[in-house]
Coordinates of C-alpha atoms in Angstrom, one line a residue:
Chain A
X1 CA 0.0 0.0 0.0
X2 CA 1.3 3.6 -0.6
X3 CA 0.0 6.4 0.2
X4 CA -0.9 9.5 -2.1
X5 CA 0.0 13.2 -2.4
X6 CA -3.7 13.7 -1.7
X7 CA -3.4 11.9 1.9
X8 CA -0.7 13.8 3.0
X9 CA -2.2 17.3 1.6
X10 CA -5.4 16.0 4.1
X11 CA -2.7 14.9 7.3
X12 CA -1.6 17.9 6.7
X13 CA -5.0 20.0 7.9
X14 CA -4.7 17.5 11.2
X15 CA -2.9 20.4 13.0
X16 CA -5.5 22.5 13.0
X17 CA -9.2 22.1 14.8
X18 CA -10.5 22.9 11.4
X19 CA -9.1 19.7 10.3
X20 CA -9.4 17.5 12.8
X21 CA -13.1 18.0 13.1
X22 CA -13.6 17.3 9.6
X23 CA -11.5 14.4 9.7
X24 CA -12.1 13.2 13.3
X25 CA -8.7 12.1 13.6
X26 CA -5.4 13.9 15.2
X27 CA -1.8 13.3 14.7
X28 CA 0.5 12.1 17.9
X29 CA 4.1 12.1 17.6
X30 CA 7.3 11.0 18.5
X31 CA 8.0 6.9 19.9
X32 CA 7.5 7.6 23.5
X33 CA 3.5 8.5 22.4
X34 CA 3.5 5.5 20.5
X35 CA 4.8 3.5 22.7
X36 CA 2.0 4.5 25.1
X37 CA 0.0 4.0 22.6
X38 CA 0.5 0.3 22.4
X39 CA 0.3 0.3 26.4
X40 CA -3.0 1.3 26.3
X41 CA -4.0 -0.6 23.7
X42 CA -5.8 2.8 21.5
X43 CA -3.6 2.0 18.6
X44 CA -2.9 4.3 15.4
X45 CA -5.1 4.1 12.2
X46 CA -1.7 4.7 10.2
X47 CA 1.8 5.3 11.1
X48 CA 4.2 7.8 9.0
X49 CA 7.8 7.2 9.1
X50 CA 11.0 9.2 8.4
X51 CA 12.6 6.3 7.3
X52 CA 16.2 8.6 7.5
X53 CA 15.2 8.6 11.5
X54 CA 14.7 5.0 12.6
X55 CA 16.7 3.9 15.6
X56 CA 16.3 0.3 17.4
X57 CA 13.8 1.6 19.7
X58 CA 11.6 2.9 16.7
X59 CA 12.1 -0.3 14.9
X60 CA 11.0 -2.4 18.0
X61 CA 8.2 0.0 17.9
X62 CA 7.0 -0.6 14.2
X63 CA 7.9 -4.7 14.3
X64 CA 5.0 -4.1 17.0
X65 CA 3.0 -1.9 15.7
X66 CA 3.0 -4.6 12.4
X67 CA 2.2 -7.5 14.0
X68 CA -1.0 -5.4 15.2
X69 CA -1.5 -4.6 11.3
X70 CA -0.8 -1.3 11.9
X71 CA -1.0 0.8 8.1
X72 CA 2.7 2.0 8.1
X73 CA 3.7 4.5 5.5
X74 CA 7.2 6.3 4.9
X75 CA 7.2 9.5 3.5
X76 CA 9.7 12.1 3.0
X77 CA 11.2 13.9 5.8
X78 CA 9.6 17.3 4.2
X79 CA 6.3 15.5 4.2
X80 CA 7.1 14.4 8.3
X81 CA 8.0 18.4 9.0
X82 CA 4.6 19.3 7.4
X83 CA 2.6 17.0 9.2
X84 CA 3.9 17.6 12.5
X85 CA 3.2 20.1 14.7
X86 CA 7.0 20.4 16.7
X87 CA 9.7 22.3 14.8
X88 CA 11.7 19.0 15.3
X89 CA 9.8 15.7 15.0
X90 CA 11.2 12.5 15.5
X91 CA 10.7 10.6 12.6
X92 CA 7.3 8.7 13.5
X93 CA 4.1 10.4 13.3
X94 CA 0.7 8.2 14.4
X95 CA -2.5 9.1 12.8
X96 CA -5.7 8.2 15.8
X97 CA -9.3 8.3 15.4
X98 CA -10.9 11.0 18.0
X99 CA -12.8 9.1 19.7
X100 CA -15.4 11.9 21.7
X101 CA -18.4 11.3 23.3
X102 CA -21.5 13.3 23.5
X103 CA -23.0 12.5 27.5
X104 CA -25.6 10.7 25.6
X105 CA -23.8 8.4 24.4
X106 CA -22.5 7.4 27.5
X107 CA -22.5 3.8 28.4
X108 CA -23.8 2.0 31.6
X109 CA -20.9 1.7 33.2
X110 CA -19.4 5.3 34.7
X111 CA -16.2 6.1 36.8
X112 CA -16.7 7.2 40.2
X113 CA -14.5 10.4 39.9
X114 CA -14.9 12.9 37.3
X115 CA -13.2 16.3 36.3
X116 CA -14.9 18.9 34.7
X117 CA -12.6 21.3 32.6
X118 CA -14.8 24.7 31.8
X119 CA -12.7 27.4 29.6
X120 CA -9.4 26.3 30.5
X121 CA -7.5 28.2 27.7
X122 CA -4.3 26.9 27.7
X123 CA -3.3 23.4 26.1
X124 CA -0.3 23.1 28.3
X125 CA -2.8 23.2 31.5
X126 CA -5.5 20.8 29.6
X127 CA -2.6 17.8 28.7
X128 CA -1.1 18.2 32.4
X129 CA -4.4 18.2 34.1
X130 CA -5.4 15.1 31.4
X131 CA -2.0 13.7 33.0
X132 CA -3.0 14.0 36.5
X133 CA -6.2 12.8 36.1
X134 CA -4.8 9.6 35.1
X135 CA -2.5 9.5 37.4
X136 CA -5.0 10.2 40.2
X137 CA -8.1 7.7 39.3
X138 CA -10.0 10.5 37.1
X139 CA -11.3 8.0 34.7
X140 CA -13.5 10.5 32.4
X141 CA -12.7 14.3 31.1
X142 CA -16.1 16.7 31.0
X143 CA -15.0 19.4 28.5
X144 CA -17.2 22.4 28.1
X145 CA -16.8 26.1 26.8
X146 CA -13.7 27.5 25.4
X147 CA -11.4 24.9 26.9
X148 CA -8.2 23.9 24.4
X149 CA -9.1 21.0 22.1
X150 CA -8.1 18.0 23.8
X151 CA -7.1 16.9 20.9
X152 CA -4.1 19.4 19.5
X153 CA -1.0 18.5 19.3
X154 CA 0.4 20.5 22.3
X155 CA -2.6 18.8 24.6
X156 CA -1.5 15.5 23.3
X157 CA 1.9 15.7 23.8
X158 CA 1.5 17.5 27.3
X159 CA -0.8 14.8 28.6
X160 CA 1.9 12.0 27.4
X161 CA -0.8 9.0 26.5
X162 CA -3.0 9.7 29.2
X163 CA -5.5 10.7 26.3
X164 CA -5.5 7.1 25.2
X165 CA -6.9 5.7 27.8
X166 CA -9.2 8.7 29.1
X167 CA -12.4 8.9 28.5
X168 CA -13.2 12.4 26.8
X169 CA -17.1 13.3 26.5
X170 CA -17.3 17.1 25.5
X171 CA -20.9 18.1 25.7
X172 CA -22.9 21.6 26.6
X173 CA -23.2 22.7 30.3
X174 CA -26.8 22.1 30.2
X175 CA -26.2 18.4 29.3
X176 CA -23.9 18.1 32.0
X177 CA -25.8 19.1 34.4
X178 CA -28.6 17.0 33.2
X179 CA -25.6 13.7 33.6
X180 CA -24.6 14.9 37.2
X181 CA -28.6 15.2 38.2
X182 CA -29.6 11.9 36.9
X183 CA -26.7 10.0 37.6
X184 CA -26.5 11.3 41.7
X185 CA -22.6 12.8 41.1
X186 CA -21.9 15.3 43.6
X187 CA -20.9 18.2 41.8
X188 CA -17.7 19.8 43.9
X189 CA -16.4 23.4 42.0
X190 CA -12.7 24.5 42.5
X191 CA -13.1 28.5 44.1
X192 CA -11.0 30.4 45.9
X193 CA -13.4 31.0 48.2
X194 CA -14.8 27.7 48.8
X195 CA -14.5 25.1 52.0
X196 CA -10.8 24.0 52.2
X197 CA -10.7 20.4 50.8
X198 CA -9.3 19.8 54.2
X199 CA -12.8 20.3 55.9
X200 CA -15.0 19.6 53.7
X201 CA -13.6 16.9 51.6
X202 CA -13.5 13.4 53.2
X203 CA -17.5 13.5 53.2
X204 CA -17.1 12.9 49.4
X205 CA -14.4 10.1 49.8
X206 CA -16.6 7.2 48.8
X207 CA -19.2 9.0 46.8
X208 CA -19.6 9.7 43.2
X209 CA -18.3 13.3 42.3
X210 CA -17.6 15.6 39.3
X211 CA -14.8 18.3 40.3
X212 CA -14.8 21.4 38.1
X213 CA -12.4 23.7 37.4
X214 CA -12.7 26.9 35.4
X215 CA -10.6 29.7 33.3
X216 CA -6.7 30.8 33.8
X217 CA -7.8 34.1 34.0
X218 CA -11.3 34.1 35.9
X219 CA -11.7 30.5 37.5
X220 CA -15.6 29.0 36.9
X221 CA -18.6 30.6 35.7
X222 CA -21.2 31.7 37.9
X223 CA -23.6 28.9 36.3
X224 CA -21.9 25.9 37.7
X225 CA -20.8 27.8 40.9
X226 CA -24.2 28.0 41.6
X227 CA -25.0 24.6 40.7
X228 CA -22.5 23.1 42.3
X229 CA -23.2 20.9 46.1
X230 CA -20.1 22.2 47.7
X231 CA -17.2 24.9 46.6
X232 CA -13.9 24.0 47.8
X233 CA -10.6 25.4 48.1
X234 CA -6.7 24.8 48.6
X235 CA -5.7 26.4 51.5
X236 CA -2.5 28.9 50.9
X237 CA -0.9 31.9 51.8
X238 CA -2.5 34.7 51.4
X239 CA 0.4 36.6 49.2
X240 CA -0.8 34.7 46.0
X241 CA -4.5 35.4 44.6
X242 CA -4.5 31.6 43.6
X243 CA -2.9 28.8 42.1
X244 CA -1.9 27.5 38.3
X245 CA -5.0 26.0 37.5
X246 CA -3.2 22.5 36.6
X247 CA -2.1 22.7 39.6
X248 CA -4.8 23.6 41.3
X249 CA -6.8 20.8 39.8
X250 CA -4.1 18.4 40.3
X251 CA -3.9 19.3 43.9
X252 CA -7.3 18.6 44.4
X253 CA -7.7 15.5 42.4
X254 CA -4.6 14.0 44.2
X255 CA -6.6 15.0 48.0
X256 CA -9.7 13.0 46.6
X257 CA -6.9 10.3 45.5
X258 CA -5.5 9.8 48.9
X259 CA -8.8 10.2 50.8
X260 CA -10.4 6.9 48.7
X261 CA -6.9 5.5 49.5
X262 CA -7.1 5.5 52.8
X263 CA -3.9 6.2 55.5
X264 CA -2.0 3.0 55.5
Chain B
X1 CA 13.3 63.2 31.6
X2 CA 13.2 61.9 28.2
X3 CA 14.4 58.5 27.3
X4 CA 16.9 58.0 24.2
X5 CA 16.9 56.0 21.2
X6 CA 20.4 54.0 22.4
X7 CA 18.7 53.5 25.9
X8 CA 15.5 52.1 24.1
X9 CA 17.7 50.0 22.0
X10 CA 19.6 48.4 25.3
X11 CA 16.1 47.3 26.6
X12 CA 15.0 45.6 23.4
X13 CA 17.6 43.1 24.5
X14 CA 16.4 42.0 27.6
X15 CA 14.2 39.7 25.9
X16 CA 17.1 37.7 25.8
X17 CA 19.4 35.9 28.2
X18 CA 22.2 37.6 27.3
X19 CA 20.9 41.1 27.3
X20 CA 19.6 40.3 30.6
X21 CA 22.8 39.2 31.8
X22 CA 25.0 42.3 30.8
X23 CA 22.0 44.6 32.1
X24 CA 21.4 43.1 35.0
X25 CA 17.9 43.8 34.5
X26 CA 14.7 42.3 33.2
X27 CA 10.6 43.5 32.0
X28 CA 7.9 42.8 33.6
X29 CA 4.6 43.4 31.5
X30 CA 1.0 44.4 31.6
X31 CA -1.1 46.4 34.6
X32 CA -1.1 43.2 36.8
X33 CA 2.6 42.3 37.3
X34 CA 2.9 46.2 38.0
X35 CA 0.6 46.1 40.6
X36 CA 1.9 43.4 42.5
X37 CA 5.2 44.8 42.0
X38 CA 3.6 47.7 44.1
X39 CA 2.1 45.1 46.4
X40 CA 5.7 43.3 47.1
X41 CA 7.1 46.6 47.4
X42 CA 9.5 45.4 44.8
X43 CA 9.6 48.6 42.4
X44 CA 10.8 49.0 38.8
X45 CA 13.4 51.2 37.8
X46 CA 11.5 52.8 35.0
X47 CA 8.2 52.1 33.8
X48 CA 7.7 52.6 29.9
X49 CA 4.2 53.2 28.3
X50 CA 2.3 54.1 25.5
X51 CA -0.1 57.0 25.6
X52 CA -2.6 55.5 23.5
X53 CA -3.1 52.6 25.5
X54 CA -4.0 54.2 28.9
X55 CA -6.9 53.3 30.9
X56 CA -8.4 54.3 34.6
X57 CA -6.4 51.6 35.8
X58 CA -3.4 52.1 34.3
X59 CA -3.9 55.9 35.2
X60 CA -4.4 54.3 38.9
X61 CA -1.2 52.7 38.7
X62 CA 1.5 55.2 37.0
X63 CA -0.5 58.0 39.5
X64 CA 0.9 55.7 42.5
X65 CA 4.4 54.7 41.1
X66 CA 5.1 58.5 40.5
X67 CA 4.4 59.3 43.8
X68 CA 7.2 56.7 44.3
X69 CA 9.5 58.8 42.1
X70 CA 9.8 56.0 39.4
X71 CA 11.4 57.0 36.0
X72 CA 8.1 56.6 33.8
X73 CA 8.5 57.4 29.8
X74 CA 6.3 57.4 26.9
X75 CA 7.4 56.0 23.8
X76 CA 5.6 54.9 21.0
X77 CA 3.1 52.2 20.2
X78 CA 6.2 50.8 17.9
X79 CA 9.1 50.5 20.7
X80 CA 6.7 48.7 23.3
X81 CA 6.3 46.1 21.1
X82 CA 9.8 46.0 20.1
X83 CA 10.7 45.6 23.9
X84 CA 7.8 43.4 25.0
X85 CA 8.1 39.3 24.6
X86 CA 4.1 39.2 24.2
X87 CA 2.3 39.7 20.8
X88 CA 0.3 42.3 21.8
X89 CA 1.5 43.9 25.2
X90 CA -1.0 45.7 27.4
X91 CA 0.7 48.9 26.4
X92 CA 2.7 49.4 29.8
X93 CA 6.0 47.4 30.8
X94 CA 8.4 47.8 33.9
X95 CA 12.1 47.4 33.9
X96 CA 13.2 46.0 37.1
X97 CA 16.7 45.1 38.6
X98 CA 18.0 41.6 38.7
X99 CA 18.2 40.0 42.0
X100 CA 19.6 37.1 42.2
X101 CA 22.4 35.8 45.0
X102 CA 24.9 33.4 45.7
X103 CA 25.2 31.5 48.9
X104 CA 28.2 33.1 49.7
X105 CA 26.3 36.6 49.9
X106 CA 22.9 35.3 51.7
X107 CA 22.2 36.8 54.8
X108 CA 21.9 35.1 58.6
X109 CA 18.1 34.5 58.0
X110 CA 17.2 31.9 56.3
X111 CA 13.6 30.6 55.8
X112 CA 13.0 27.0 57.0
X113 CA 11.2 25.8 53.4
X114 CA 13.6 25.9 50.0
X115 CA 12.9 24.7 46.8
X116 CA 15.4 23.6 44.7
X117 CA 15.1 23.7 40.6
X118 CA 17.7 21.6 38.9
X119 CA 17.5 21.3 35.2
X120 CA 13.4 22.4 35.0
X121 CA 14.0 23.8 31.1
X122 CA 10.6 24.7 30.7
X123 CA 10.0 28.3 31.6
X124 CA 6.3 27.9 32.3
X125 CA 7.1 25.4 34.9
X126 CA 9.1 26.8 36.7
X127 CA 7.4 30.2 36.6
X128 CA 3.8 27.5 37.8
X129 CA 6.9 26.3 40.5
X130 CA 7.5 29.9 41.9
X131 CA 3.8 30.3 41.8
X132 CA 3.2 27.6 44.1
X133 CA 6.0 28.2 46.2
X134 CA 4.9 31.3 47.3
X135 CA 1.3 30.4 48.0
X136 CA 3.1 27.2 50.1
X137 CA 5.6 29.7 52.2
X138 CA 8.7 28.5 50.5
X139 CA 10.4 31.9 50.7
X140 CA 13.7 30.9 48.6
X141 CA 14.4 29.4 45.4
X142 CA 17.6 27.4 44.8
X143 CA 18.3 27.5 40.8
X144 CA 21.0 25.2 39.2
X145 CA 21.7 23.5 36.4
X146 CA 19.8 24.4 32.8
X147 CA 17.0 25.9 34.5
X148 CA 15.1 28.2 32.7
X149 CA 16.3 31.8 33.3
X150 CA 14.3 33.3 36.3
X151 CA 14.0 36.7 34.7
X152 CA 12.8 35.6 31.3
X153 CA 9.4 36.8 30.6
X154 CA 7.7 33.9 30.4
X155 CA 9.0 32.7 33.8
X156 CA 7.9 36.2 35.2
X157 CA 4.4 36.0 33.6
X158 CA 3.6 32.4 34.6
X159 CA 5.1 33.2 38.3
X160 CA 2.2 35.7 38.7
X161 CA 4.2 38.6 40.6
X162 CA 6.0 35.7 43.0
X163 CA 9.5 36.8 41.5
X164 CA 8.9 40.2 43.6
X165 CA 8.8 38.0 46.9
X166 CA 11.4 34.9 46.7
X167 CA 14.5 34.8 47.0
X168 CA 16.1 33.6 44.3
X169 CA 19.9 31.6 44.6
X170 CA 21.3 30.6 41.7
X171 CA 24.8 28.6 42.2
X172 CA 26.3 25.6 41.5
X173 CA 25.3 22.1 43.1
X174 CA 28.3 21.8 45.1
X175 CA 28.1 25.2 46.9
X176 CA 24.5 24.6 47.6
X177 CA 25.0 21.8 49.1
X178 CA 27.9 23.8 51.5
X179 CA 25.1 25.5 52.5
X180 CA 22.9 22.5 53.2
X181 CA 25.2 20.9 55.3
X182 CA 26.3 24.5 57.4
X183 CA 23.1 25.5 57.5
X184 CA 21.5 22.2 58.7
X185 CA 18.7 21.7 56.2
X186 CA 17.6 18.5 55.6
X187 CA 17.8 17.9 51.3
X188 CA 14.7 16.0 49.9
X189 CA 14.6 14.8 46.8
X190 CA 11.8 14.3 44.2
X191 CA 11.6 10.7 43.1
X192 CA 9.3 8.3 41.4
X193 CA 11.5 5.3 43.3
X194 CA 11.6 7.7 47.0
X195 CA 9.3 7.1 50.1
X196 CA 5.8 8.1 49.6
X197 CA 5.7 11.7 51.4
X198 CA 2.7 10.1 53.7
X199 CA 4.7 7.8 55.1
X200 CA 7.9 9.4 56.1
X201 CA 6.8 13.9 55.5
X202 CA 5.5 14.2 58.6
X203 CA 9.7 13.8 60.3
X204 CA 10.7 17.0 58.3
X205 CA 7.4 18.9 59.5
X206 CA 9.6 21.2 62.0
X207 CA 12.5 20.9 60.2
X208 CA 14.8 23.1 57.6
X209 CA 14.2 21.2 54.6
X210 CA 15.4 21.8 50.4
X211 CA 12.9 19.7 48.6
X212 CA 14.2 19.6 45.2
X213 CA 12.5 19.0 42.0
X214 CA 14.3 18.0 39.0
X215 CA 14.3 17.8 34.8
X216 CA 10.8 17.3 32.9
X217 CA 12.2 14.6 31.3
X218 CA 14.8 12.6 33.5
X219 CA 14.1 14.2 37.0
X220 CA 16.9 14.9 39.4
X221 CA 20.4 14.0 38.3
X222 CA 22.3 11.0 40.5
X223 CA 24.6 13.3 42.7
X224 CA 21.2 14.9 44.4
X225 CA 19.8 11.9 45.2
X226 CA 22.7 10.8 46.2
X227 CA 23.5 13.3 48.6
X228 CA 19.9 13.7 50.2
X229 CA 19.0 12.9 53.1
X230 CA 15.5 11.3 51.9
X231 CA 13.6 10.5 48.6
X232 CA 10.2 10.7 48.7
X233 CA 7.4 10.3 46.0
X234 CA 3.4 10.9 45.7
X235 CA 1.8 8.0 45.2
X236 CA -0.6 7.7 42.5
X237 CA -1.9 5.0 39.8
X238 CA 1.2 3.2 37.9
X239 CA -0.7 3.9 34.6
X240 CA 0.9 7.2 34.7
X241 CA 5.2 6.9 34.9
X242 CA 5.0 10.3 36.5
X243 CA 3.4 13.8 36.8
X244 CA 4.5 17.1 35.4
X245 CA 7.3 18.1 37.2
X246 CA 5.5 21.7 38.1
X247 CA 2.5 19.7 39.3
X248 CA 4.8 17.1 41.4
X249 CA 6.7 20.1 43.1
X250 CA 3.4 21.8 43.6
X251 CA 1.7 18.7 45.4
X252 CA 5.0 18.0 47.7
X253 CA 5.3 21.7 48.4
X254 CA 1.7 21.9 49.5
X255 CA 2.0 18.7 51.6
X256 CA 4.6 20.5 53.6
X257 CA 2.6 23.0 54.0
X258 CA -0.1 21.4 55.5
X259 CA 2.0 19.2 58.0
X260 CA 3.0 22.7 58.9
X261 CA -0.2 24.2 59.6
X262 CA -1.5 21.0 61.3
X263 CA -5.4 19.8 61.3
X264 CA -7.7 22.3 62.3

């Protein structure tokens, strides 16, 4: 199989949300992402090779990916710079299916954490908090409002694989809310002047809960503020208005970790 | 006063590292980071704005920083943008002074809670570090390695106005740790293979402690862990090989934190 000029023209647009949409797929580069890709068993539709750039860990990687008839395709190392979204890519681009859901088409089954991203501008802050909610038992990503498509490049390569196994349903608020109501979540926003998590938080340590956090710049909107069964806080000194809000989210998510935990 | 064209030329280069080394000084942009430069009592040398960009807030601000005898020139739409880092700067930007130490010149007081940055490349990191730090009562900052340059302006914009507080130490490892060992501070380092921090935190809660946080990619280099007195980790699901180092240094900073503090 080779591929055609008209293909790459199309891989091409993947960089953009323009393209992805209309192609409901996104690009993923460099091994390591592969790699995790194959660890979370989410593999590629196709695979594009610099074949100038292959190393023994890349060729490991594609006698893999091959056994898993994986569509692998080299192409020129103009092609692999015009594809990709870093100035320098490896040498391996993987082409995945966006796989999205809509809250209605939700299956039975649902996780018993949840984070809520609202407006979160900034794809570094989506990928890390995508990162940490793996990392911390999150199982499933609510996206709503302006928040950075989960799906570029720089969200991808932040969250390093986590987006492979997460599960991403991007819906309105209004359908959200509608989810949380009939499904009995507990729906906990991040404000700065909420409950500390420290008071307020082990009450929710073996229930079902969505934790939402909002905007760089402004935090959540009133809407889910108001809908919201408890606002909660991270305690801090008072010299700082508030925290990075990856790291405010992570924070939190990794208090609602250790609290399901358990001390040991 | 009136500014000249070679002394606008000068502060186009503090953009760069090298400008901002022979300087000595570095920018600060936009109403906000003015305003908690005012807040920090940390004040710029000069100010630089451009008339066509002034608001009631702005106006607030340059009314107060006069009062404080800061240098404040107008120069043209053109020249802020040549001096800014941001695409479209708010229109005002402050010049401060550099302050950055040795050990060898820090004064008796020392605050119990250090953070160390070795090899943290990413400037929005460690800017999200500094951040964090403040809010967590870590009043100095031990830089080493290629750590992004403090007083670049994308470390000062994602620190939020911290860079007016901390302390900032930038020396090499082995003089650092001098200071560790004269100065009795117990060194704790970052690491995925360490002691969870819930299991063995709660011995450094009176203590001097450095924690140090290390590389994005590789974490901290052999001859820290070697040298400290404890390794400690936050546990979380082994789906994930690690968290963002800005997020891991956030978490452990604000577990210290809250040992200090105590439950309420």
């Amino acid at each position: 199989m080779s591929i055609t000029r008209n293909e790459i023209k199309i891989l091409k647009t993947l960089k953009t949300t323009k393209g992805r949409k209309k192609e409901n797929r996104y690009i993923a580069e460099g091994v390591r992402l592969l790699e995790e890709s194959l660890r979370f068993d989410h593999l590629p539709k196709m695979i594009l090779i610099d074949q100038s750039q292959i190393d023994d860990r890349m060729e490991n990687l594609l006698s893999t990916m091959q056994k898993k008839s994986i569509r692998i395709e080299k192409i020129s190392s103009k092609d692999i710079e015009a594809v990709a979204d870093t100035k320098s890519p490896q040498g391996i681009i993987g082409i995945f299916e966006k796989r999205e859901l809509k809250t209605s088409e939700l299956s039975l089954r649902k996780p018993r954490k949840i984070l809520w991203c609202e407006n979160i501008s900034d794809p570094g802050n989506v990928g890390t908090l995508l990162r940490s909610a793996l990392a911390f038992d999150f199982e499933m990503i609510f996206v709503s409002g302006s928040t950075a498509d989960i799906f570029s490049p720089k969200v991808v390569r932040s969250a390093m694989g986590a987006i492979f196994k997460l599960k991403i349903v991007k819906d309105t608020e209004s359908e959200i809310f509608k989810l949380i109501k009939t499904q009995n979540y507990s729906l906990l926003a991040a404000d700065v002047l909420g409950k500390p998590i420290r008071v307020t938080g082990r009450k929710y340590s073996t229930k079902r809960i969505v934790l939402a956090i909002g905007s760089e710049a402004i935090g959540l909107t009133d809407i889910i503020k108001q809908k919201a069964d408890e606002k909660i806080r991270i305690e801090h000194e008072k010299e700082i208005e508030s925290l990075n809000a990856s790291v405010a989210g992570s924070i939190l998510m990794n208090e609602f970790y250790k609290m399901e935990k358990g001390p040991k």
